[in-house]
């Protein structure tokens, strides 16, 4: 596991706080079997511990593409890296055009001359930084538990837990504890250490990638021209991701996105593909076909009920949040079992769905409305009447089926994800005003929203995996220049009406993939890891039922709590509830990881 980013800062750090910070850091490393950091930078104003610079990318950029932190002491390489992008950074908000942020990066810099501390997180949000202002110092870390250890008291924000479980994302402020926040993707934090005034600025905004002029230019290009340009730009994005490395791991699901990245990456480096073989699922067969076609080595990690339950508690601990999907546990298990080599960067195909409109369940009705208006006479008028009616009925049905557990609404019945047309949606719609078709505009807006909300929890899972594996995960589809180009491709090239009468998303990307991959990979049914978390999680331990963190913190009666447990047995809801219970015991009660793990695994039945 990676050595943590951890530090405290003030205009004058007391000896007591300095000793406490060092003791907590060493205790954390001992508990995680990590060597004590040897590069602690300590003054009366800042104590900072971070991973050292190393790896192939050091020769090209002076920083590691594999370790997520740039340390801000007197190290020459570190300083040169920081100067390169700090000089470009406008704290009022601007776009950083540098390959340094093509990977995963978190950086901290202390401006000693004016007592300012600056923190930066990569624009994909793969590396999180938690922070808080205490009585007389500012504390920050990429590990939630380290910040919690520095706090004199902790208070769970119950509404935040509910938001997390309902939406899959925490709504602002991004924290499940009061007075603890997380520096989110593509943002910087400027902290005045004299008065602890904090200014947050965004240096990258997905909405800023909407380019009216480029959109109009691409409208006049042929399908073949756009297809070829996608290939060229994606090839460059992969090369920038590799940063000169001659080998890389690929998380290969056997889908079109990861397989396309694997195909292009194999032109420039030796590829080691890794996939998860879920018990009772046939997904691995597609990964095997893709690997055979590309002639690349494939490692298969078996993952069943036993692996899921045995790693569940560790997965929650590494995430720092209750898990919202099962593959967050599966990916961490894959990393923990050594399928990802230390210091070998990992490439992943995430991001393509948002750019090429592949997440049909997230905006299915808007997509159908667009296709009706585009392909059929009077289709727009039909869509304008029928689609809103269907939406209203489904929303009412979903709301009526929720089971109220208590006055806080902790029912944890996720159902269909609800896209709320809030200020962000309005702002994105205005940004996309140049798109003529109003339904096309809505689809584009929802795709941009996916980058803001869906990718956030996904990045948390990737962050946890990279932490376990002591490596970094890079997303070529999220490369800034490629993102800018792909975002502005006209919708008619991204979605078409298929011969079967159904929407055909990612149309232009699949055209490109057809030159690289067999048809059974390109046109396979879209699906993720089919992990039956509800069926595998089992029952809550009797000890926990009698002393439940959830029941205590959400003021549930014994009758309401036991009734919910019975109704949710074997359902996915049980996994959500178990995740919250584990999270509360680890991060709020501060129970030792080993204790929580052993209690959870008591009397577990691993038979099918």
mmCIF file with all atom_site columns, C-alpha atoms in Angstrom, residues 34-175:
data_model
loop_
_atom_site.group_PDB
_atom_site.id
_atom_site.type_symbol
_atom_site.label_atom_id
_atom_site.label_alt_id
_atom_site.label_comp_id
_atom_site.label_asym_id
_atom_site.label_entity_id
_atom_site.label_seq_id
_atom_site.pdbx_PDB_ins_code
_atom_site.Cartn_x
_atom_site.Cartn_y
_atom_site.Cartn_z
_atom_site.occupancy
_atom_site.B_iso_or_equiv
_atom_site.pdbx_formal_charge
_atom_site.auth_seq_id
_atom_site.auth_comp_id
_atom_site.auth_asym_id
_atom_site.auth_atom_id
_atom_site.pdbx_PDB_model_num
ATOM 1   C CA . UNK A 1 34  ? 3.962   0.285  5.725   1.00 0.00 ? 34  UNK A CA 1
ATOM 2   C CA . UNK A 1 35  ? 7.536   1.406  6.342   1.00 0.00 ? 35  UNK A CA 1
ATOM 3   C CA . UNK A 1 36  ? 7.796   4.693  8.190   1.00 0.00 ? 36  UNK A CA 1
ATOM 4   C CA . UNK A 1 37  ? 8.246   7.610  5.759   1.00 0.00 ? 37  UNK A CA 1
ATOM 5   C CA . UNK A 1 38  ? 11.844  8.740  5.446   1.00 0.00 ? 38  UNK A CA 1
ATOM 6   C CA . UNK A 1 39  ? 11.077  12.007 3.662   1.00 0.00 ? 39  UNK A CA 1
ATOM 7   C CA . UNK A 1 40  ? 9.111   13.925 6.294   1.00 0.00 ? 40  UNK A CA 1
ATOM 8   C CA . UNK A 1 41  ? 9.585   17.638 5.650   1.00 0.00 ? 41  UNK A CA 1
ATOM 9   C CA . UNK A 1 42  ? 9.229   19.445 8.969   1.00 0.00 ? 42  UNK A CA 1
ATOM 10  C CA . UNK A 1 43  ? 9.467   23.104 9.956   1.00 0.00 ? 43  UNK A CA 1
ATOM 11  C CA . UNK A 1 44  ? 7.672   25.225 12.516  1.00 0.00 ? 44  UNK A CA 1
ATOM 12  C CA . UNK A 1 45  ? 5.127   26.009 9.795   1.00 0.00 ? 45  UNK A CA 1
ATOM 13  C CA . UNK A 1 46  ? 4.484   22.712 8.039   1.00 0.00 ? 46  UNK A CA 1
ATOM 14  C CA . UNK A 1 47  ? 4.943   18.995 8.580   1.00 0.00 ? 47  UNK A CA 1
ATOM 15  C CA . UNK A 1 48  ? 4.507   17.073 5.336   1.00 0.00 ? 48  UNK A CA 1
ATOM 16  C CA . UNK A 1 49  ? 4.959   13.409 4.484   1.00 0.00 ? 49  UNK A CA 1
ATOM 17  C CA . UNK A 1 50  ? 4.547   12.118 0.942   1.00 0.00 ? 50  UNK A CA 1
ATOM 18  C CA . UNK A 1 51  ? 5.793   9.336  -1.368  1.00 0.00 ? 51  UNK A CA 1
ATOM 19  C CA . UNK A 1 52  ? 9.160   9.855  -3.023  1.00 0.00 ? 52  UNK A CA 1
ATOM 20  C CA . UNK A 1 53  ? 9.610   10.607 -6.699  1.00 0.00 ? 53  UNK A CA 1
ATOM 21  C CA . UNK A 1 54  ? 10.514  7.514  -8.746  1.00 0.00 ? 54  UNK A CA 1
ATOM 22  C CA . UNK A 1 55  ? 9.662   5.594  -11.902 1.00 0.00 ? 55  UNK A CA 1
ATOM 23  C CA . UNK A 1 56  ? 10.271  5.832  -15.653 1.00 0.00 ? 56  UNK A CA 1
ATOM 24  C CA . UNK A 1 57  ? 8.248   9.031  -16.020 1.00 0.00 ? 57  UNK A CA 1
ATOM 25  C CA . UNK A 1 58  ? 10.746  10.853 -13.799 1.00 0.00 ? 58  UNK A CA 1
ATOM 26  C CA . UNK A 1 59  ? 13.176  11.084 -16.709 1.00 0.00 ? 59  UNK A CA 1
ATOM 27  C CA . UNK A 1 60  ? 10.624  12.756 -18.957 1.00 0.00 ? 60  UNK A CA 1
ATOM 28  C CA . UNK A 1 61  ? 8.646   14.963 -16.607 1.00 0.00 ? 61  UNK A CA 1
ATOM 29  C CA . UNK A 1 62  ? 10.679  14.974 -13.412 1.00 0.00 ? 62  UNK A CA 1
ATOM 30  C CA . UNK A 1 63  ? 7.818   13.371 -11.498 1.00 0.00 ? 63  UNK A CA 1
ATOM 31  C CA . UNK A 1 64  ? 6.404   9.885  -11.167 1.00 0.00 ? 64  UNK A CA 1
ATOM 32  C CA . UNK A 1 65  ? 3.389   8.882  -13.191 1.00 0.00 ? 65  UNK A CA 1
ATOM 33  C CA . UNK A 1 66  ? 2.935   6.055  -10.730 1.00 0.00 ? 66  UNK A CA 1
ATOM 34  C CA . UNK A 1 67  ? 3.159   7.730  -7.325  1.00 0.00 ? 67  UNK A CA 1
ATOM 35  C CA . UNK A 1 68  ? 0.458   10.315 -6.822  1.00 0.00 ? 68  UNK A CA 1
ATOM 36  C CA . UNK A 1 69  ? 2.182   13.016 -4.849  1.00 0.00 ? 69  UNK A CA 1
ATOM 37  C CA . UNK A 1 70  ? 4.660   15.769 -5.524  1.00 0.00 ? 70  UNK A CA 1
ATOM 38  C CA . UNK A 1 71  ? 6.489   16.694 -2.324  1.00 0.00 ? 71  UNK A CA 1
ATOM 39  C CA . UNK A 1 72  ? 7.243   20.364 -1.846  1.00 0.00 ? 72  UNK A CA 1
ATOM 40  C CA . UNK A 1 73  ? 10.536  20.461 -0.012  1.00 0.00 ? 73  UNK A CA 1
ATOM 41  C CA . UNK A 1 74  ? 13.957  21.254 -1.427  1.00 0.00 ? 74  UNK A CA 1
ATOM 42  C CA . UNK A 1 75  ? 14.026  18.288 -3.821  1.00 0.00 ? 75  UNK A CA 1
ATOM 43  C CA . UNK A 1 76  ? 15.137  19.640 -7.182  1.00 0.00 ? 76  UNK A CA 1
ATOM 44  C CA . UNK A 1 77  ? 12.924  17.434 -9.339  1.00 0.00 ? 77  UNK A CA 1
ATOM 45  C CA . UNK A 1 78  ? 9.863   18.134 -7.230  1.00 0.00 ? 78  UNK A CA 1
ATOM 46  C CA . UNK A 1 79  ? 10.405  21.866 -7.428  1.00 0.00 ? 79  UNK A CA 1
ATOM 47  C CA . UNK A 1 80  ? 10.836  21.873 -11.203 1.00 0.00 ? 80  UNK A CA 1
ATOM 48  C CA . UNK A 1 81  ? 7.587   19.975 -11.666 1.00 0.00 ? 81  UNK A CA 1
ATOM 49  C CA . UNK A 1 82  ? 5.641   22.305 -9.442  1.00 0.00 ? 82  UNK A CA 1
ATOM 50  C CA . UNK A 1 83  ? 7.082   25.392 -11.084 1.00 0.00 ? 83  UNK A CA 1
ATOM 51  C CA . UNK A 1 84  ? 6.011   24.072 -14.482 1.00 0.00 ? 84  UNK A CA 1
ATOM 52  C CA . UNK A 1 85  ? 2.323   23.924 -13.691 1.00 0.00 ? 85  UNK A CA 1
ATOM 53  C CA . UNK A 1 86  ? 2.131   26.452 -10.861 1.00 0.00 ? 86  UNK A CA 1
ATOM 54  C CA . UNK A 1 87  ? 3.314   29.182 -13.209 1.00 0.00 ? 87  UNK A CA 1
ATOM 55  C CA . UNK A 1 88  ? 0.425   28.315 -15.515 1.00 0.00 ? 88  UNK A CA 1
ATOM 56  C CA . UNK A 1 89  ? -2.196  28.235 -12.793 1.00 0.00 ? 89  UNK A CA 1
ATOM 57  C CA . UNK A 1 90  ? -4.629  31.121 -12.528 1.00 0.00 ? 90  UNK A CA 1
ATOM 58  C CA . UNK A 1 91  ? -6.315  30.847 -9.146  1.00 0.00 ? 91  UNK A CA 1
ATOM 59  C CA . UNK A 1 92  ? -9.427  32.450 -10.592 1.00 0.00 ? 92  UNK A CA 1
ATOM 60  C CA . UNK A 1 93  ? -9.827  29.394 -12.823 1.00 0.00 ? 93  UNK A CA 1
ATOM 61  C CA . UNK A 1 94  ? -8.133  28.331 -16.050 1.00 0.00 ? 94  UNK A CA 1
ATOM 62  C CA . UNK A 1 95  ? -7.289  25.221 -18.014 1.00 0.00 ? 95  UNK A CA 1
ATOM 63  C CA . UNK A 1 96  ? -3.929  23.571 -17.482 1.00 0.00 ? 96  UNK A CA 1
ATOM 64  C CA . UNK A 1 97  ? -2.571  22.368 -20.805 1.00 0.00 ? 97  UNK A CA 1
ATOM 65  C CA . UNK A 1 98  ? 0.152   20.037 -19.601 1.00 0.00 ? 98  UNK A CA 1
ATOM 66  C CA . UNK A 1 99  ? 0.698   16.270 -19.821 1.00 0.00 ? 99  UNK A CA 1
ATOM 67  C CA . UNK A 1 100 ? 1.542   16.294 -16.114 1.00 0.00 ? 100 UNK A CA 1
ATOM 68  C CA . UNK A 1 101 ? -2.149  16.082 -15.322 1.00 0.00 ? 101 UNK A CA 1
ATOM 69  C CA . UNK A 1 102 ? -2.865  13.365 -17.870 1.00 0.00 ? 102 UNK A CA 1
ATOM 70  C CA . UNK A 1 103 ? -2.277  10.924 -15.035 1.00 0.00 ? 103 UNK A CA 1
ATOM 71  C CA . UNK A 1 104 ? -3.316  10.879 -11.409 1.00 0.00 ? 104 UNK A CA 1
ATOM 72  C CA . UNK A 1 105 ? -1.756  13.558 -9.288  1.00 0.00 ? 105 UNK A CA 1
ATOM 73  C CA . UNK A 1 106 ? -2.180  15.253 -5.954  1.00 0.00 ? 106 UNK A CA 1
ATOM 74  C CA . UNK A 1 107 ? 0.185   18.043 -5.010  1.00 0.00 ? 107 UNK A CA 1
ATOM 75  C CA . UNK A 1 108 ? 0.839   20.252 -2.007  1.00 0.00 ? 108 UNK A CA 1
ATOM 76  C CA . UNK A 1 109 ? 2.950   23.397 -2.009  1.00 0.00 ? 109 UNK A CA 1
ATOM 77  C CA . UNK A 1 110 ? 3.876   25.694 0.843   1.00 0.00 ? 110 UNK A CA 1
ATOM 78  C CA . UNK A 1 111 ? 4.561   29.321 -0.065  1.00 0.00 ? 111 UNK A CA 1
ATOM 79  C CA . UNK A 1 112 ? 6.723   30.185 2.916   1.00 0.00 ? 112 UNK A CA 1
ATOM 80  C CA . UNK A 1 113 ? 7.128   33.819 1.959   1.00 0.00 ? 113 UNK A CA 1
ATOM 81  C CA . UNK A 1 114 ? 3.469   34.666 2.507   1.00 0.00 ? 114 UNK A CA 1
ATOM 82  C CA . UNK A 1 115 ? 2.349   31.711 4.638   1.00 0.00 ? 115 UNK A CA 1
ATOM 83  C CA . UNK A 1 116 ? 0.040   30.174 2.053   1.00 0.00 ? 116 UNK A CA 1
ATOM 84  C CA . UNK A 1 117 ? -0.494  26.473 1.491   1.00 0.00 ? 117 UNK A CA 1
ATOM 85  C CA . UNK A 1 118 ? -1.794  25.257 -1.850  1.00 0.00 ? 118 UNK A CA 1
ATOM 86  C CA . UNK A 1 119 ? -3.291  21.842 -2.610  1.00 0.00 ? 119 UNK A CA 1
ATOM 87  C CA . UNK A 1 120 ? -4.170  20.479 -6.034  1.00 0.00 ? 120 UNK A CA 1
ATOM 88  C CA . UNK A 1 121 ? -6.010  17.359 -7.175  1.00 0.00 ? 121 UNK A CA 1
ATOM 89  C CA . UNK A 1 122 ? -5.912  15.895 -10.672 1.00 0.00 ? 122 UNK A CA 1
ATOM 90  C CA . UNK A 1 123 ? -8.897  16.686 -12.848 1.00 0.00 ? 123 UNK A CA 1
ATOM 91  C CA . UNK A 1 124 ? -10.131 13.084 -12.818 1.00 0.00 ? 124 UNK A CA 1
ATOM 92  C CA . UNK A 1 125 ? -10.238 13.064 -9.031  1.00 0.00 ? 125 UNK A CA 1
ATOM 93  C CA . UNK A 1 126 ? -8.418  9.741  -8.767  1.00 0.00 ? 126 UNK A CA 1
ATOM 94  C CA . UNK A 1 127 ? -6.430  10.997 -5.794  1.00 0.00 ? 127 UNK A CA 1
ATOM 95  C CA . UNK A 1 128 ? -8.552  12.563 -3.077  1.00 0.00 ? 128 UNK A CA 1
ATOM 96  C CA . UNK A 1 129 ? -7.307  14.935 -0.385  1.00 0.00 ? 129 UNK A CA 1
ATOM 97  C CA . UNK A 1 130 ? -9.331  15.234 2.821   1.00 0.00 ? 130 UNK A CA 1
ATOM 98  C CA . UNK A 1 131 ? -8.832  18.406 4.831   1.00 0.00 ? 131 UNK A CA 1
ATOM 99  C CA . UNK A 1 132 ? -10.056 20.228 7.925   1.00 0.00 ? 132 UNK A CA 1
ATOM 100 C CA . UNK A 1 133 ? -9.305  23.333 9.946   1.00 0.00 ? 133 UNK A CA 1
ATOM 101 C CA . UNK A 1 134 ? -8.832  22.581 13.635  1.00 0.00 ? 134 UNK A CA 1
ATOM 102 C CA . UNK A 1 135 ? -8.285  25.085 16.452  1.00 0.00 ? 135 UNK A CA 1
ATOM 103 C CA . UNK A 1 136 ? -4.790  26.180 15.529  1.00 0.00 ? 136 UNK A CA 1
ATOM 104 C CA . UNK A 1 137 ? -3.707  24.235 12.444  1.00 0.00 ? 137 UNK A CA 1
ATOM 105 C CA . UNK A 1 138 ? -4.809  23.035 9.012   1.00 0.00 ? 138 UNK A CA 1
ATOM 106 C CA . UNK A 1 139 ? -4.747  19.254 8.456   1.00 0.00 ? 139 UNK A CA 1
ATOM 107 C CA . UNK A 1 140 ? -4.789  17.340 5.171   1.00 0.00 ? 140 UNK A CA 1
ATOM 108 C CA . UNK A 1 141 ? -4.296  13.764 3.954   1.00 0.00 ? 141 UNK A CA 1
ATOM 109 C CA . UNK A 1 142 ? -5.284  11.353 1.211   1.00 0.00 ? 142 UNK A CA 1
ATOM 110 C CA . UNK A 1 143 ? -6.508  9.059  4.028   1.00 0.00 ? 143 UNK A CA 1
ATOM 111 C CA . UNK A 1 144 ? -9.707  9.972  5.853   1.00 0.00 ? 144 UNK A CA 1
ATOM 112 C CA . UNK A 1 145 ? -8.718  8.086  8.989   1.00 0.00 ? 145 UNK A CA 1
ATOM 113 C CA . UNK A 1 146 ? -5.536  10.150 9.406   1.00 0.00 ? 146 UNK A CA 1
ATOM 114 C CA . UNK A 1 147 ? -7.530  13.388 9.442   1.00 0.00 ? 147 UNK A CA 1
ATOM 115 C CA . UNK A 1 148 ? -10.043 11.845 11.839  1.00 0.00 ? 148 UNK A CA 1
ATOM 116 C CA . UNK A 1 149 ? -7.224  10.867 14.209  1.00 0.00 ? 149 UNK A CA 1
ATOM 117 C CA . UNK A 1 150 ? -6.182  14.512 14.447  1.00 0.00 ? 150 UNK A CA 1
ATOM 118 C CA . UNK A 1 151 ? -9.735  15.609 15.276  1.00 0.00 ? 151 UNK A CA 1
ATOM 119 C CA . UNK A 1 152 ? -10.628 16.043 18.960  1.00 0.00 ? 152 UNK A CA 1
ATOM 120 C CA . UNK A 1 153 ? -14.163 14.905 18.196  1.00 0.00 ? 153 UNK A CA 1
ATOM 121 C CA . UNK A 1 154 ? -16.038 13.575 15.181  1.00 0.00 ? 154 UNK A CA 1
ATOM 122 C CA . UNK A 1 155 ? -19.662 13.973 14.234  1.00 0.00 ? 155 UNK A CA 1
ATOM 123 C CA . UNK A 1 156 ? -21.332 12.075 11.415  1.00 0.00 ? 156 UNK A CA 1
ATOM 124 C CA . UNK A 1 157 ? -23.424 14.159 9.053   1.00 0.00 ? 157 UNK A CA 1
ATOM 125 C CA . UNK A 1 158 ? -26.435 11.874 8.839   1.00 0.00 ? 158 UNK A CA 1
ATOM 126 C CA . UNK A 1 159 ? -27.887 13.654 5.846   1.00 0.00 ? 159 UNK A CA 1
ATOM 127 C CA . UNK A 1 160 ? -24.603 13.074 4.035   1.00 0.00 ? 160 UNK A CA 1
ATOM 128 C CA . UNK A 1 161 ? -24.813 9.324  4.613   1.00 0.00 ? 161 UNK A CA 1
ATOM 129 C CA . UNK A 1 162 ? -28.362 9.283  3.249   1.00 0.00 ? 162 UNK A CA 1
ATOM 130 C CA . UNK A 1 163 ? -27.344 11.325 0.195   1.00 0.00 ? 163 UNK A CA 1
ATOM 131 C CA . UNK A 1 164 ? -24.473 8.934  -0.451  1.00 0.00 ? 164 UNK A CA 1
ATOM 132 C CA . UNK A 1 165 ? -26.697 5.874  -0.321  1.00 0.00 ? 165 UNK A CA 1
ATOM 133 C CA . UNK A 1 166 ? -29.534 7.327  -2.377  1.00 0.00 ? 166 UNK A CA 1
ATOM 134 C CA . UNK A 1 167 ? -27.579 8.980  -5.154  1.00 0.00 ? 167 UNK A CA 1
ATOM 135 C CA . UNK A 1 168 ? -24.276 7.167  -5.174  1.00 0.00 ? 168 UNK A CA 1
ATOM 136 C CA . UNK A 1 169 ? -22.570 10.509 -4.615  1.00 0.00 ? 169 UNK A CA 1
ATOM 137 C CA . UNK A 1 170 ? -22.333 12.840 -1.661  1.00 0.00 ? 170 UNK A CA 1
ATOM 138 C CA . UNK A 1 171 ? -23.871 16.218 -2.367  1.00 0.00 ? 171 UNK A CA 1
ATOM 139 C CA . UNK A 1 172 ? -21.836 19.316 -1.435  1.00 0.00 ? 172 UNK A CA 1
ATOM 140 C CA . UNK A 1 173 ? -20.188 19.696 0.971   1.00 0.00 ? 173 UNK A CA 1
ATOM 141 C CA . UNK A 1 174 ? -18.394 16.493 0.019   1.00 0.00 ? 174 UNK A CA 1
ATOM 142 C CA . UNK A 1 175 ? -18.043 14.869 3.410   1.00 0.00 ? 175 UNK A CA 1
#
